[in-house]
């Protein structure tokens, strides 16, 4: 009988201690999905770069809008769309989409 009383006391003690022991908070956590506009909140403005405008390329230190030959060549080399636009505007005289040798060597175009 003493053995039974000791075993019951031990089991009750273990049960009370187990109930009083704090459980992990993960088991009671309410899981939710993503918020509707959460993508717009994450890293807002991070990694954005301010690209210089075209006017900044042509502005010198004194404020005049002139470009040296080397600067213009670098600008055309970096921007294929600018190169195409310049060829269409100043080289392809008859606007047919084909540049001929006569268009390249046209004296009227060179004199302007």
JSON list of C-alpha atoms in Angstrom, two decimals:
[
{"chain": "A", "resi": 1, "resn": "UNK", "atom": "CA", "xyz": [0.00, 0.00, 0.00]},
{"chain": "A", "resi": 2, "resn": "UNK", "atom": "CA", "xyz": [2.86, 2.36, 0.72]},
{"chain": "A", "resi": 3, "resn": "UNK", "atom": "CA", "xyz": [4.26, 1.57, -2.72]},
{"chain": "A", "resi": 4, "resn": "UNK", "atom": "CA", "xyz": [0.95, 2.44, -4.38]},
{"chain": "A", "resi": 5, "resn": "UNK", "atom": "CA", "xyz": [0.71, 5.69, -2.47]},
{"chain": "A", "resi": 6, "resn": "UNK", "atom": "CA", "xyz": [4.28, 6.63, -3.47]},
{"chain": "A", "resi": 7, "resn": "UNK", "atom": "CA", "xyz": [3.59, 5.79, -7.15]},
{"chain": "A", "resi": 8, "resn": "UNK", "atom": "CA", "xyz": [0.36, 7.83, -7.18]},
{"chain": "A", "resi": 9, "resn": "UNK", "atom": "CA", "xyz": [2.13, 10.77, -5.54]},
{"chain": "A", "resi": 10, "resn": "UNK", "atom": "CA", "xyz": [4.97, 10.63, -8.08]},
{"chain": "A", "resi": 11, "resn": "UNK", "atom": "CA", "xyz": [2.59, 10.39, -11.04]},
{"chain": "A", "resi": 12, "resn": "UNK", "atom": "CA", "xyz": [0.50, 13.33, -9.75]},
{"chain": "A", "resi": 13, "resn": "UNK", "atom": "CA", "xyz": [3.65, 15.39, -9.23]},
{"chain": "A", "resi": 14, "resn": "UNK", "atom": "CA", "xyz": [4.85, 14.64, -12.77]},
{"chain": "A", "resi": 15, "resn": "UNK", "atom": "CA", "xyz": [1.42, 15.52, -14.20]},
{"chain": "A", "resi": 16, "resn": "UNK", "atom": "CA", "xyz": [1.24, 18.84, -12.33]},
{"chain": "A", "resi": 17, "resn": "UNK", "atom": "CA", "xyz": [4.79, 19.76, -13.37]},
{"chain": "A", "resi": 18, "resn": "UNK", "atom": "CA", "xyz": [4.12, 18.85, -17.01]},
{"chain": "A", "resi": 19, "resn": "UNK", "atom": "CA", "xyz": [1.02, 21.05, -17.10]},
{"chain": "A", "resi": 20, "resn": "UNK", "atom": "CA", "xyz": [2.83, 23.96, -15.46]},
{"chain": "A", "resi": 21, "resn": "UNK", "atom": "CA", "xyz": [5.84, 23.75, -17.81]},
{"chain": "A", "resi": 22, "resn": "UNK", "atom": "CA", "xyz": [5.62, 26.47, -20.53]},
{"chain": "A", "resi": 23, "resn": "UNK", "atom": "CA", "xyz": [4.96, 25.10, -23.98]},
{"chain": "A", "resi": 24, "resn": "UNK", "atom": "CA", "xyz": [6.53, 26.41, -27.18]},
{"chain": "A", "resi": 25, "resn": "UNK", "atom": "CA", "xyz": [4.71, 29.38, -28.68]},
{"chain": "A", "resi": 26, "resn": "UNK", "atom": "CA", "xyz": [4.76, 27.81, -32.16]},
{"chain": "A", "resi": 27, "resn": "UNK", "atom": "CA", "xyz": [1.95, 25.41, -31.37]},
{"chain": "A", "resi": 28, "resn": "UNK", "atom": "CA", "xyz": [-0.47, 28.27, -30.59]},
{"chain": "A", "resi": 29, "resn": "UNK", "atom": "CA", "xyz": [0.60, 30.54, -33.44]},
{"chain": "A", "resi": 30, "resn": "UNK", "atom": "CA", "xyz": [-2.09, 31.49, -35.91]},
{"chain": "A", "resi": 31, "resn": "UNK", "atom": "CA", "xyz": [-0.81, 30.96, -39.41]},
{"chain": "A", "resi": 32, "resn": "UNK", "atom": "CA", "xyz": [-1.97, 33.42, -42.05]},
{"chain": "A", "resi": 33, "resn": "UNK", "atom": "CA", "xyz": [-1.31, 33.79, -45.73]},
{"chain": "A", "resi": 34, "resn": "UNK", "atom": "CA", "xyz": [0.35, 36.75, -47.39]},
{"chain": "A", "resi": 35, "resn": "UNK", "atom": "CA", "xyz": [-1.32, 40.10, -47.14]},
{"chain": "A", "resi": 36, "resn": "UNK", "atom": "CA", "xyz": [-2.93, 41.39, -50.29]},
{"chain": "A", "resi": 37, "resn": "UNK", "atom": "CA", "xyz": [-0.39, 44.14, -50.96]},
{"chain": "A", "resi": 38, "resn": "UNK", "atom": "CA", "xyz": [2.63, 42.82, -49.09]},
{"chain": "A", "resi": 39, "resn": "UNK", "atom": "CA", "xyz": [4.80, 42.82, -52.22]},
{"chain": "A", "resi": 40, "resn": "UNK", "atom": "CA", "xyz": [4.56, 46.57, -52.45]},
{"chain": "A", "resi": 41, "resn": "UNK", "atom": "CA", "xyz": [5.71, 46.96, -48.83]},
{"chain": "A", "resi": 42, "resn": "UNK", "atom": "CA", "xyz": [8.88, 44.89, -49.06]},
{"chain": "A", "resi": 43, "resn": "UNK", "atom": "CA", "xyz": [12.07, 46.77, -49.89]},
{"chain": "A", "resi": 44, "resn": "UNK", "atom": "CA", "xyz": [10.25, 49.85, -51.09]},
{"chain": "A", "resi": 45, "resn": "UNK", "atom": "CA", "xyz": [12.75, 51.99, -52.95]},
{"chain": "A", "resi": 46, "resn": "UNK", "atom": "CA", "xyz": [15.65, 49.63, -52.33]},
{"chain": "A", "resi": 47, "resn": "UNK", "atom": "CA", "xyz": [18.08, 49.27, -55.22]},
{"chain": "A", "resi": 48, "resn": "UNK", "atom": "CA", "xyz": [16.60, 52.06, -57.28]},
{"chain": "A", "resi": 49, "resn": "UNK", "atom": "CA", "xyz": [19.07, 54.09, -59.21]},
{"chain": "A", "resi": 50, "resn": "UNK", "atom": "CA", "xyz": [18.70, 57.58, -60.50]},
{"chain": "A", "resi": 51, "resn": "UNK", "atom": "CA", "xyz": [19.71, 57.50, -64.14]},
{"chain": "A", "resi": 52, "resn": "UNK", "atom": "CA", "xyz": [20.97, 60.78, -65.52]},
{"chain": "A", "resi": 53, "resn": "UNK", "atom": "CA", "xyz": [18.76, 62.47, -68.05]},
{"chain": "A", "resi": 54, "resn": "UNK", "atom": "CA", "xyz": [19.88, 63.15, -71.60]},
{"chain": "A", "resi": 55, "resn": "UNK", "atom": "CA", "xyz": [20.30, 66.82, -70.77]},
{"chain": "A", "resi": 56, "resn": "UNK", "atom": "CA", "xyz": [22.98, 65.99, -68.21]},
{"chain": "A", "resi": 57, "resn": "UNK", "atom": "CA", "xyz": [25.07, 64.31, -70.91]},
{"chain": "A", "resi": 58, "resn": "UNK", "atom": "CA", "xyz": [25.19, 67.49, -72.96]},
{"chain": "A", "resi": 59, "resn": "UNK", "atom": "CA", "xyz": [25.85, 69.95, -70.14]},
{"chain": "A", "resi": 60, "resn": "UNK", "atom": "CA", "xyz": [29.43, 71.11, -69.61]},
{"chain": "A", "resi": 61, "resn": "UNK", "atom": "CA", "xyz": [30.94, 72.48, -66.41]},
{"chain": "A", "resi": 62, "resn": "UNK", "atom": "CA", "xyz": [30.19, 76.03, -67.51]},
{"chain": "A", "resi": 63, "resn": "UNK", "atom": "CA", "xyz": [26.52, 75.18, -68.14]},
{"chain": "A", "resi": 64, "resn": "UNK", "atom": "CA", "xyz": [26.68, 75.22, -71.92]},
{"chain": "A", "resi": 65, "resn": "UNK", "atom": "CA", "xyz": [25.09, 72.37, -73.82]},
{"chain": "A", "resi": 66, "resn": "UNK", "atom": "CA", "xyz": [28.06, 71.26, -75.94]},
{"chain": "A", "resi": 67, "resn": "UNK", "atom": "CA", "xyz": [29.58, 67.79, -76.27]},
{"chain": "A", "resi": 68, "resn": "UNK", "atom": "CA", "xyz": [33.14, 66.94, -77.29]},
{"chain": "A", "resi": 69, "resn": "UNK", "atom": "CA", "xyz": [33.75, 64.44, -80.09]},
{"chain": "A", "resi": 70, "resn": "UNK", "atom": "CA", "xyz": [35.14, 61.89, -77.63]},
{"chain": "A", "resi": 71, "resn": "UNK", "atom": "CA", "xyz": [32.17, 62.28, -75.29]},
{"chain": "A", "resi": 72, "resn": "UNK", "atom": "CA", "xyz": [29.75, 61.91, -78.20]},
{"chain": "A", "resi": 73, "resn": "UNK", "atom": "CA", "xyz": [31.57, 58.79, -79.43]},
{"chain": "A", "resi": 74, "resn": "UNK", "atom": "CA", "xyz": [31.39, 57.28, -75.93]},
{"chain": "A", "resi": 75, "resn": "UNK", "atom": "CA", "xyz": [27.71, 58.14, -75.68]},
{"chain": "A", "resi": 76, "resn": "UNK", "atom": "CA", "xyz": [26.95, 56.53, -79.05]},
{"chain": "A", "resi": 77, "resn": "UNK", "atom": "CA", "xyz": [29.01, 53.44, -78.14]},
{"chain": "A", "resi": 78, "resn": "UNK", "atom": "CA", "xyz": [27.07, 53.01, -74.88]},
{"chain": "A", "resi": 79, "resn": "UNK", "atom": "CA", "xyz": [23.63, 53.55, -76.45]},
{"chain": "A", "resi": 80, "resn": "UNK", "atom": "CA", "xyz": [22.83, 51.55, -79.60]},
{"chain": "A", "resi": 81, "resn": "UNK", "atom": "CA", "xyz": [19.39, 53.18, -79.83]},
{"chain": "A", "resi": 82, "resn": "UNK", "atom": "CA", "xyz": [21.05, 56.60, -80.01]},
{"chain": "A", "resi": 83, "resn": "UNK", "atom": "CA", "xyz": [23.37, 55.35, -82.76]},
{"chain": "A", "resi": 84, "resn": "UNK", "atom": "CA", "xyz": [20.37, 54.10, -84.78]},
{"chain": "A", "resi": 85, "resn": "UNK", "atom": "CA", "xyz": [18.54, 57.38, -84.32]},
{"chain": "A", "resi": 86, "resn": "UNK", "atom": "CA", "xyz": [21.57, 59.38, -85.49]},
{"chain": "A", "resi": 87, "resn": "UNK", "atom": "CA", "xyz": [22.02, 57.19, -88.56]},
{"chain": "A", "resi": 88, "resn": "UNK", "atom": "CA", "xyz": [18.31, 57.48, -89.46]},
{"chain": "A", "resi": 89, "resn": "UNK", "atom": "CA", "xyz": [18.31, 61.26, -88.99]},
{"chain": "A", "resi": 90, "resn": "UNK", "atom": "CA", "xyz": [21.64, 62.32, -90.49]},
{"chain": "A", "resi": 91, "resn": "UNK", "atom": "CA", "xyz": [22.95, 59.51, -92.72]},
{"chain": "A", "resi": 92, "resn": "UNK", "atom": "CA", "xyz": [19.91, 57.86, -94.33]},
{"chain": "A", "resi": 93, "resn": "UNK", "atom": "CA", "xyz": [18.97, 60.88, -96.45]},
{"chain": "A", "resi": 94, "resn": "UNK", "atom": "CA", "xyz": [16.14, 59.30, -98.46]},
{"chain": "A", "resi": 95, "resn": "UNK", "atom": "CA", "xyz": [14.72, 57.52, -95.37]},
{"chain": "A", "resi": 96, "resn": "UNK", "atom": "CA", "xyz": [14.49, 54.12, -97.08]},
{"chain": "A", "resi": 97, "resn": "UNK", "atom": "CA", "xyz": [16.17, 52.23, -94.23]},
{"chain": "A", "resi": 98, "resn": "UNK", "atom": "CA", "xyz": [19.28, 51.46, -96.30]},
{"chain": "A", "resi": 99, "resn": "UNK", "atom": "CA", "xyz": [22.52, 53.43, -96.12]},
{"chain": "A", "resi": 100, "resn": "UNK", "atom": "CA", "xyz": [24.29, 53.61, -99.47]},
{"chain": "A", "resi": 101, "resn": "UNK", "atom": "CA", "xyz": [27.78, 54.89, -100.24]},
{"chain": "A", "resi": 102, "resn": "UNK", "atom": "CA", "xyz": [26.28, 57.89, -102.03]},
{"chain": "A", "resi": 103, "resn": "UNK", "atom": "CA", "xyz": [24.43, 58.81, -98.83]},
{"chain": "A", "resi": 104, "resn": "UNK", "atom": "CA", "xyz": [27.65, 58.48, -96.83]},
{"chain": "A", "resi": 105, "resn": "UNK", "atom": "CA", "xyz": [29.62, 60.60, -99.30]},
{"chain": "A", "resi": 106, "resn": "UNK", "atom": "CA", "xyz": [26.91, 63.16, -100.14]},
{"chain": "A", "resi": 107, "resn": "UNK", "atom": "CA", "xyz": [28.60, 66.58, -100.24]},
{"chain": "A", "resi": 108, "resn": "UNK", "atom": "CA", "xyz": [25.39, 68.48, -99.49]},
{"chain": "A", "resi": 109, "resn": "UNK", "atom": "CA", "xyz": [25.00, 66.59, -96.23]},
{"chain": "A", "resi": 110, "resn": "UNK", "atom": "CA", "xyz": [28.64, 67.17, -95.26]},
{"chain": "A", "resi": 111, "resn": "UNK", "atom": "CA", "xyz": [28.47, 70.92, -95.95]},
{"chain": "A", "resi": 112, "resn": "UNK", "atom": "CA", "xyz": [25.47, 71.39, -93.65]}
]
